[in-house]
Coordinates of C-alpha atoms and ligand atoms in Angstrom, one line a residue:
M1 CA -84.3 -70.1 -133.1
T2 CA -81.7 -70.5 -135.9
I3 CA -80.2 -68.4 -138.7
E4 CA -82.5 -70.1 -141.3
N5 CA -85.3 -68.1 -139.7
H6 CA -83.5 -65.0 -140.9
Y7 CA -82.8 -63.5 -137.5
S8 CA -79.6 -61.4 -137.2
P9 CA -76.8 -62.8 -134.8
T10 CA -77.8 -60.1 -132.3
E11 CA -81.4 -61.2 -132.3
I12 CA -80.4 -64.8 -131.8
A13 CA -78.2 -63.8 -128.9
Q14 CA -80.9 -61.7 -127.4
H15 CA -83.3 -64.7 -127.5
I16 CA -80.8 -67.1 -126.0
A17 CA -79.7 -64.5 -123.4
Q18 CA -83.4 -64.1 -122.3
E19 CA -84.3 -67.8 -122.3
V20 CA -81.1 -69.5 -121.1
I21 CA -78.2 -67.2 -120.2
A22 CA -79.7 -64.6 -117.9
P23 CA -81.8 -67.1 -115.8
L24 CA -78.7 -69.1 -115.0
A25 CA -76.2 -66.2 -114.5
A26 CA -76.4 -66.1 -110.7
K27 CA -76.2 -69.9 -110.4
I28 CA -73.2 -70.0 -112.7
D29 CA -71.5 -67.4 -110.6
R30 CA -72.5 -69.0 -107.2
E31 CA -71.4 -72.5 -108.3
Q32 CA -68.4 -71.2 -110.1
R33 CA -69.1 -73.5 -113.1
F34 CA -68.8 -73.4 -116.9
P35 CA -72.0 -72.2 -118.6
S36 CA -72.7 -75.6 -120.4
E37 CA -76.4 -74.9 -120.9
A38 CA -75.6 -71.7 -122.7
F39 CA -73.0 -73.3 -124.9
D40 CA -75.4 -76.1 -125.9
A41 CA -78.0 -73.4 -126.9
L42 CA -75.3 -71.3 -128.7
G43 CA -74.1 -74.4 -130.6
K44 CA -77.6 -75.3 -131.8
S45 CA -78.4 -71.8 -132.9
G46 CA -75.3 -71.6 -135.1
L47 CA -73.8 -68.7 -132.9
L48 CA -70.6 -70.7 -132.1
G49 CA -69.9 -70.3 -135.8
L50 CA -70.5 -66.5 -135.7
L51 CA -67.0 -65.8 -137.1
V52 CA -66.7 -68.9 -139.4
P53 CA -66.9 -67.9 -143.1
K54 CA -70.2 -68.8 -144.8
E55 CA -68.3 -71.1 -147.2
F56 CA -67.5 -73.4 -144.2
G57 CA -71.1 -73.3 -142.9
G58 CA -70.7 -70.5 -140.5
L59 CA -72.6 -67.1 -140.1
G60 CA -69.8 -65.1 -141.6
G61 CA -70.3 -62.4 -138.9
S62 CA -68.3 -59.1 -138.7
L63 CA -66.5 -57.5 -135.8
S64 CA -69.6 -55.3 -135.3
D65 CA -71.7 -58.5 -134.9
L66 CA -69.2 -59.9 -132.4
S67 CA -69.2 -56.8 -130.2
A68 CA -73.0 -56.6 -130.3
V69 CA -73.3 -60.2 -129.4
T70 CA -70.8 -60.0 -126.4
Q71 CA -72.7 -56.9 -125.3
V72 CA -76.0 -58.8 -125.2
M73 CA -74.3 -61.7 -123.4
G74 CA -72.4 -59.4 -121.0
Q75 CA -75.6 -57.8 -119.9
A76 CA -77.0 -61.3 -119.2
C77 CA -73.9 -63.0 -117.8
G78 CA -70.3 -61.9 -117.8
S79 CA -68.9 -65.4 -117.6
T80 CA -70.8 -66.6 -120.6
S81 CA -69.8 -63.6 -122.6
M82 CA -66.1 -64.2 -121.7
C83 CA -66.2 -67.9 -122.6
F84 CA -68.0 -67.1 -125.9
L85 CA -65.5 -64.4 -126.7
M86 CA -62.4 -66.5 -126.2
H87 CA -63.9 -69.2 -128.4
S88 CA -64.7 -66.7 -131.0
V89 CA -61.2 -65.2 -131.1
A90 CA -59.6 -68.6 -131.4
T91 CA -62.1 -69.4 -134.2
M92 CA -61.2 -66.1 -135.9
V93 CA -57.5 -66.9 -135.9
I94 CA -58.1 -70.2 -137.8
A95 CA -60.7 -68.6 -140.1
S96 CA -58.3 -65.9 -141.1
R97 CA -55.6 -68.2 -142.4
A98 CA -57.3 -71.6 -142.8
Q99 CA -55.0 -73.0 -145.5
T100 CA -54.9 -76.7 -144.8
A101 CA -57.8 -79.1 -145.3
Q102 CA -57.6 -80.1 -141.6
Q103 CA -58.1 -76.5 -140.5
Q104 CA -61.1 -76.0 -142.9
E105 CA -62.6 -79.2 -141.6
Y106 CA -62.2 -77.7 -138.1
L107 CA -64.1 -74.7 -139.1
R108 CA -67.0 -76.8 -140.3
S109 CA -67.1 -78.6 -136.9
I110 CA -67.1 -75.2 -135.1
A111 CA -69.9 -74.0 -137.3
Q112 CA -71.9 -77.1 -136.4
G113 CA -71.4 -76.3 -132.7
E114 CA -69.3 -79.4 -132.2
K115 CA -66.1 -77.8 -131.1
I116 CA -65.2 -75.2 -128.5
G117 CA -61.9 -73.3 -128.7
T118 CA -59.9 -70.8 -126.8
L119 CA -56.6 -68.9 -126.7
A120 CA -53.7 -70.2 -124.8
F121 CA -51.3 -67.2 -124.8
S122 CA -50.6 -66.1 -121.2
E123 CA -47.8 -67.7 -119.2
R124 CA -47.0 -67.2 -115.5
G125 CA -43.6 -65.7 -116.3
T126 CA -44.5 -63.5 -119.2
G127 CA -47.9 -62.3 -117.9
A128 CA -49.2 -59.3 -119.9
H129 CA -46.2 -59.7 -122.3
F130 CA -47.7 -62.8 -124.0
Y131 CA -45.8 -62.0 -127.2
S132 CA -42.6 -63.4 -125.6
P133 CA -43.5 -67.0 -124.9
E134 CA -41.2 -69.2 -122.8
I135 CA -42.8 -72.6 -123.6
T136 CA -40.6 -74.6 -126.0
A137 CA -41.5 -75.8 -129.4
N138 CA -39.0 -78.1 -131.1
F139 CA -39.4 -78.9 -134.7
Q140 CA -38.9 -82.6 -135.3
G141 CA -39.7 -83.8 -138.8
D142 CA -43.4 -83.3 -139.6
H143 CA -44.2 -82.5 -136.0
I144 CA -43.6 -79.7 -133.4
V145 CA -43.0 -81.0 -129.9
L146 CA -44.5 -78.6 -127.2
N147 CA -43.3 -78.5 -123.5
G148 CA -44.3 -76.0 -120.9
K149 CA -47.3 -74.4 -119.3
K150 CA -49.9 -71.7 -120.2
S151 CA -52.0 -70.0 -117.6
F152 CA -55.4 -68.3 -117.6
V153 CA -56.9 -70.5 -120.3
T154 CA -60.5 -69.5 -120.4
N155 CA -62.9 -72.4 -121.1
G156 CA -60.1 -74.6 -119.9
D157 CA -60.9 -78.3 -120.0
H158 CA -64.2 -77.5 -121.7
A159 CA -62.3 -76.6 -124.9
D160 CA -61.6 -79.0 -127.7
F161 CA -58.9 -76.9 -129.3
L162 CA -56.4 -74.3 -128.3
V163 CA -54.7 -71.6 -130.3
V164 CA -51.3 -71.5 -128.8
V165 CA -48.6 -68.9 -129.2
T166 CA -45.0 -70.3 -129.4
N167 CA -41.6 -69.3 -130.8
A168 CA -41.0 -70.3 -134.4
S169 CA -38.2 -72.7 -135.3
S170 CA -35.6 -69.8 -135.1
P171 CA -35.7 -66.4 -133.5
D172 CA -35.3 -64.7 -136.9
I173 CA -38.6 -66.1 -138.0
G174 CA -40.5 -64.8 -135.0
L175 CA -43.6 -66.4 -133.5
D176 CA -46.0 -69.1 -134.6
M177 CA -49.6 -69.9 -133.8
L178 CA -50.5 -73.5 -133.5
L179 CA -53.9 -75.3 -133.4
V180 CA -53.5 -77.9 -130.5
E181 CA -56.3 -80.5 -129.8
T182 CA -56.9 -80.8 -126.1
A183 CA -57.4 -84.6 -126.6
S184 CA -53.7 -84.9 -127.7
P185 CA -51.5 -87.0 -125.5
G186 CA -49.5 -84.9 -123.1
V187 CA -52.1 -82.1 -122.7
Q188 CA -53.2 -81.7 -119.2
F189 CA -55.4 -79.0 -117.5
T190 CA -54.6 -78.2 -113.8
G191 CA -56.2 -76.1 -111.1
S192 CA -59.5 -74.3 -110.8
W193 CA -60.6 -70.7 -111.4
D194 CA -60.9 -68.7 -108.2
G195 CA -61.1 -65.1 -109.4
I196 CA -63.3 -62.4 -107.7
G197 CA -65.5 -62.2 -110.9
L198 CA -66.3 -64.1 -114.1
R199 CA -66.5 -67.0 -111.8
G200 CA -67.9 -69.4 -114.5
N201 CA -65.1 -68.7 -117.1
N202 CA -63.0 -71.7 -116.0
S203 CA -59.8 -69.9 -116.8
I204 CA -57.2 -72.5 -115.7
A205 CA -53.7 -73.6 -116.5
V206 CA -52.7 -76.1 -119.2
E207 CA -49.5 -78.2 -119.3
F208 CA -47.9 -79.6 -122.3
T209 CA -45.6 -82.6 -121.9
D210 CA -44.0 -83.7 -125.2
V211 CA -47.2 -82.8 -127.1
K212 CA -46.8 -83.6 -130.8
V213 CA -48.5 -81.0 -132.9
P214 CA -48.6 -81.9 -136.7
L215 CA -47.0 -79.2 -139.0
H216 CA -50.3 -78.8 -140.8
H217 CA -51.6 -77.3 -137.5
V218 CA -49.3 -74.3 -137.9
I219 CA -51.9 -71.5 -138.6
G220 CA -50.9 -69.5 -141.7
K221 CA -47.2 -69.7 -142.5
E222 CA -44.3 -70.3 -140.1
G223 CA -43.6 -66.9 -138.5
D224 CA -47.0 -65.5 -139.0
G225 CA -47.6 -65.4 -135.2
L226 CA -46.9 -61.7 -134.5
D227 CA -48.9 -60.6 -137.6
L228 CA -51.8 -62.7 -136.4
I229 CA -51.6 -61.2 -132.9
F230 CA -51.9 -57.6 -134.3
Q231 CA -54.1 -58.1 -137.3
V232 CA -56.5 -60.7 -136.0
V233 CA -56.3 -61.4 -132.3
A234 CA -56.0 -57.8 -131.1
P235 CA -59.0 -56.3 -133.0
T236 CA -61.3 -59.3 -132.4
F237 CA -60.5 -59.7 -128.7
I238 CA -60.5 -55.9 -128.0
L239 CA -63.8 -55.2 -129.7
G240 CA -65.3 -58.4 -128.2
I241 CA -64.3 -57.5 -124.6
A242 CA -65.2 -53.9 -125.1
G243 CA -68.7 -55.1 -126.1
M244 CA -68.9 -57.3 -123.1
N245 CA -67.9 -54.5 -120.8
V246 CA -70.5 -52.3 -122.2
G247 CA -73.1 -55.1 -121.6
L248 CA -71.9 -55.3 -117.9
A249 CA -72.3 -51.6 -117.5
K250 CA -75.7 -51.6 -119.1
G251 CA -76.8 -54.5 -116.9
A252 CA -75.7 -52.7 -113.8
Y253 CA -77.3 -49.5 -114.8
H254 CA -80.7 -51.1 -115.5
A255 CA -80.5 -53.1 -112.3
A256 CA -79.8 -49.9 -110.3
L257 CA -82.5 -48.0 -112.2
D258 CA -85.2 -50.7 -111.5
H259 CA -84.2 -50.8 -107.9
A260 CA -84.2 -47.0 -107.6
K261 CA -87.8 -46.9 -109.0
A262 CA -89.1 -49.8 -106.9
R263 CA -87.5 -49.0 -103.5
K264 CA -89.9 -46.9 -101.4
Y265 CA -89.3 -45.3 -98.0
A266 CA -91.9 -45.2 -95.2
D267 CA -93.1 -41.7 -96.4
G268 CA -93.9 -43.2 -99.8
R269 CA -91.0 -41.6 -101.6
A270 CA -89.0 -43.7 -104.1
L271 CA -85.2 -43.8 -104.1
C272 CA -85.2 -42.3 -107.6
E273 CA -86.9 -39.2 -106.2
I274 CA -83.7 -38.3 -104.3
Q275 CA -81.6 -35.8 -106.3
A276 CA -78.3 -37.4 -105.4
I277 CA -79.6 -40.7 -106.9
Q278 CA -80.9 -38.9 -110.0
F279 CA -77.3 -37.5 -110.5
Y280 CA -75.9 -41.0 -110.3
L281 CA -78.5 -42.3 -112.7
A282 CA -77.7 -39.5 -115.2
E283 CA -74.0 -40.3 -114.9
M284 CA -74.5 -44.0 -115.5
H285 CA -76.8 -43.4 -118.4
G286 CA -74.3 -41.1 -120.1
S287 CA -71.4 -43.5 -119.5
V288 CA -73.3 -46.5 -120.9
E289 CA -74.5 -44.5 -124.0
S290 CA -71.1 -43.0 -124.8
A291 CA -69.2 -46.3 -124.3
S292 CA -71.7 -48.1 -126.5
L293 CA -71.5 -45.6 -129.3
F294 CA -67.7 -45.6 -129.0
V295 CA -67.4 -49.3 -129.4
Q296 CA -70.1 -49.5 -132.2
N297 CA -68.1 -46.8 -134.1
A298 CA -64.8 -48.5 -133.6
A299 CA -66.2 -51.9 -134.8
R300 CA -67.8 -50.3 -137.8
A301 CA -64.5 -48.5 -138.7
A302 CA -62.5 -51.8 -138.3
D303 CA -65.0 -53.7 -140.5
A304 CA -64.7 -51.0 -143.1
G305 CA -60.9 -51.3 -143.0
E306 CA -60.5 -47.6 -142.3
E307 CA -56.9 -46.4 -141.6
A308 CA -57.8 -44.7 -138.3
A309 CA -59.6 -47.8 -137.0
I310 CA -56.7 -49.1 -135.0
L311 CA -56.7 -46.1 -132.7
S312 CA -60.5 -46.3 -132.0
V313 CA -60.2 -50.1 -131.5
M314 CA -57.5 -49.6 -128.9
Q315 CA -59.5 -46.8 -127.2
S316 CA -62.6 -48.9 -127.2
K317 CA -61.1 -51.4 -124.7
I318 CA -59.8 -48.6 -122.5
Q319 CA -63.1 -46.7 -122.6
A320 CA -65.4 -49.7 -122.2
S321 CA -63.5 -51.1 -119.2
E322 CA -63.1 -47.8 -117.5
Q323 CA -66.8 -47.0 -117.9
A324 CA -67.8 -50.5 -116.8
I325 CA -65.8 -50.1 -113.6
K326 CA -67.2 -46.6 -113.0
V327 CA -70.9 -47.6 -113.7
T328 CA -70.9 -50.8 -111.7
N329 CA -69.4 -48.7 -108.7
L330 CA -72.1 -46.1 -109.1
A331 CA -74.8 -48.8 -109.4
M332 CA -73.7 -50.2 -106.0
Q333 CA -73.8 -46.8 -104.5
V334 CA -77.4 -46.3 -105.8
C335 CA -78.5 -49.7 -104.4
G336 CA -76.8 -49.2 -101.1
G337 CA -76.5 -52.1 -98.7
Q338 CA -78.9 -54.1 -100.8
G339 CA -76.6 -53.8 -103.7
Y340 CA -73.7 -55.1 -101.6
T341 CA -75.5 -58.4 -101.2
S342 CA -76.4 -61.0 -103.8
A343 CA -80.0 -60.1 -103.5
L344 CA -79.3 -57.8 -106.5
P345 CA -77.0 -58.6 -109.5
V346 CA -75.1 -55.4 -109.0
E347 CA -72.3 -56.9 -107.0
R348 CA -71.8 -59.6 -109.7
Y349 CA -71.5 -57.0 -112.4
L350 CA -69.0 -55.0 -110.3
R351 CA -66.8 -58.1 -109.8
D352 CA -67.1 -59.1 -113.4
A353 CA -66.3 -55.6 -114.8
R354 CA -62.9 -55.6 -112.9
A355 CA -61.4 -58.2 -115.2
G356 CA -61.4 -56.2 -118.5
A357 CA -58.7 -53.7 -117.4
V358 CA -56.2 -56.4 -116.3
M359 CA -56.6 -58.7 -119.3
A360 CA -53.9 -58.3 -122.0
P361 CA -53.5 -55.9 -123.6
T362 CA -54.1 -54.2 -120.3
T363 CA -55.3 -50.6 -119.9
E364 CA -51.7 -49.5 -119.1
V365 CA -50.3 -51.1 -122.2
L366 CA -53.1 -49.8 -124.4
K367 CA -52.7 -46.3 -123.0
E368 CA -49.0 -46.4 -123.8
W369 CA -49.8 -47.6 -127.4
V370 CA -52.4 -44.9 -127.9
G371 CA -50.2 -42.3 -126.5
K372 CA -47.3 -43.3 -128.8
S373 CA -49.7 -43.5 -131.8
V374 CA -51.1 -39.9 -131.4
A375 CA -47.5 -38.6 -130.8
D376 CA -46.4 -40.4 -134.0
L377 CA -43.9 -42.5 -132.2
P378 CA -43.2 -46.2 -133.0
L379 CA -45.2 -48.7 -130.8
F380 CA -42.0 -50.8 -130.1
Ligands
FAD401 C1 -60.7 -63.5 -116.3 C2 -59.5 -63.7 -117.1 C3 -59.5 -64.5 -118.2 C4 -58.4 -64.7 -119.0 N1 -58.4 -65.5 -120.1 C5 -57.2 -65.7 -120.8 C6 -57.3 -66.6 -121.9 O1 -58.2 -67.2 -122.3 N2 -56.1 -66.9 -122.6 C7 -54.9 -66.2 -122.2 O2 -53.9 -66.5 -122.9 N3 -54.9 -65.4 -121.2 C8 -56.0 -65.1 -120.5 N4 -56.0 -64.2 -119.4 C9 -54.7 -63.6 -119.0 C10 -54.6 -62.1 -119.2 O3 -54.9 -61.8 -120.5 C11 -53.3 -61.5 -118.8 O4 -52.2 -62.1 -119.5 C12 -53.0 -61.9 -117.4 O5 -54.1 -61.4 -116.6 C13 -51.7 -61.2 -116.9 O6 -51.6 -61.3 -115.6 P1 -50.3 -61.0 -114.7 O7 -50.6 -61.2 -113.3 O8 -49.1 -61.9 -115.2 O9 -50.0 -59.5 -115.1 P2 -48.6 -58.7 -115.2 O10 -48.0 -59.0 -116.5 O11 -47.8 -59.1 -114.0 O12 -49.1 -57.2 -115.0 C14 -49.4 -56.6 -113.8 C15 -49.7 -55.1 -114.0 O13 -48.6 -54.5 -114.6 C16 -48.9 -53.7 -115.7 N5 -47.8 -53.9 -116.7 C17 -47.1 -54.9 -117.1 N6 -46.3 -54.6 -118.1 C18 -46.4 -53.3 -118.4 C19 -45.8 -52.4 -119.3 N7 -44.9 -52.8 -120.1 N8 -46.3 -51.1 -119.3 C20 -47.2 -50.7 -118.4 N9 -47.8 -51.6 -117.6 C21 -47.5 -52.8 -117.5 C22 -50.2 -54.5 -116.3 O14 -50.9 -53.6 -117.0 C23 -50.9 -54.9 -115.0 O15 -51.7 -53.8 -114.5 C24 -57.2 -64.0 -118.6 C25 -57.1 -63.2 -117.4 C26 -58.3 -63.1 -116.7 C27 -58.3 -62.1 -115.5

């Protein structure tokens, strides 16, 4: 199923989710491995080029498309959705400022499904404050020499390229974003992912030892880093992860609903006939619907370039992660002891849903930004 058949990105994602992603979700989680089968299918379908402009062979998708696709994938498998999201955010950074021939060539390869990317922002020391990198970037002639370590790099050693945030050549200039090829000498991935959830997202550390990055791999102009973080990375990542969290909530709700209808007691009554369970089902249904509409509306406003979009975008991550945590908890309550075991997918949804709130920008940081925005205070 490819775009030539005139299917929308969401329809293509639904097809792959049903045929490839959902059937493997429990196995990916259990074996704690990267969803390679899903990425093969996504590459062949053209979806890895969702955010690559059409002029470079991509689908030219919008933020609404991204959040709809991560939602479909999140409902099927959180790990796959997260891996796809980080690839898409890295792609979007290059697509937004692809000035050099090399970067444009990169976009063509991404659209062909030949390259997987990710963001390497976080560092052990700076944590959620990824906008203050400690790794060193020394400008030497036509190269930048990188030394240091980034942590939590989703896709890890399955990625072909990284979008790395570094300090520019002088503090007055600010931050840079660099495209770094993982095959470059001096790039080494270490460790393995051992989180409670998203167990297939392969979020591991990468070390740079005297890695030479050509100057033409600076994305945009020198010093564009902070602008790229706020104008490109933030809306793309936030709307994508908000979509993913709505998907996780939806998946947990449907699993709990199916279980509540199917589970019968000795007297013939179904679980869903108990009023306490009906209340939980109603709460879950309301949370899923409201989070879904909130995210859709924020993505539409961002795509339309509306001035108020920024507030809705920030809120969409807060709302979607909080609702996903709430709904997956309620789903486990509905499913009881059976939900606590891997017999049902509810425990996986619950573990996966816990990541959204701690990923930068975290819920606390976003609440501070939203609070300052509504009170007309400067963010920094
Ligand atoms: C599954 C997963 C995948 C990830 N993938 C990537 C990736 O692909 N690329 C990447 O670069 N990073 C990635 N990350 C990293 C992530 O985005 C965060 O940077 C990281 O989780 C921060 O962890 P920390 O322990 O250093 O948090 P800390 O910075 O120590 O924060 C701990 C707590 O303090 C709160 N806190 C910190 N500062 C403030 C403040 N100023 N105001 C209010 N509260 C504050 C935080 O909200 C948080 O609750 C991933 C993380 C996870 C869990």
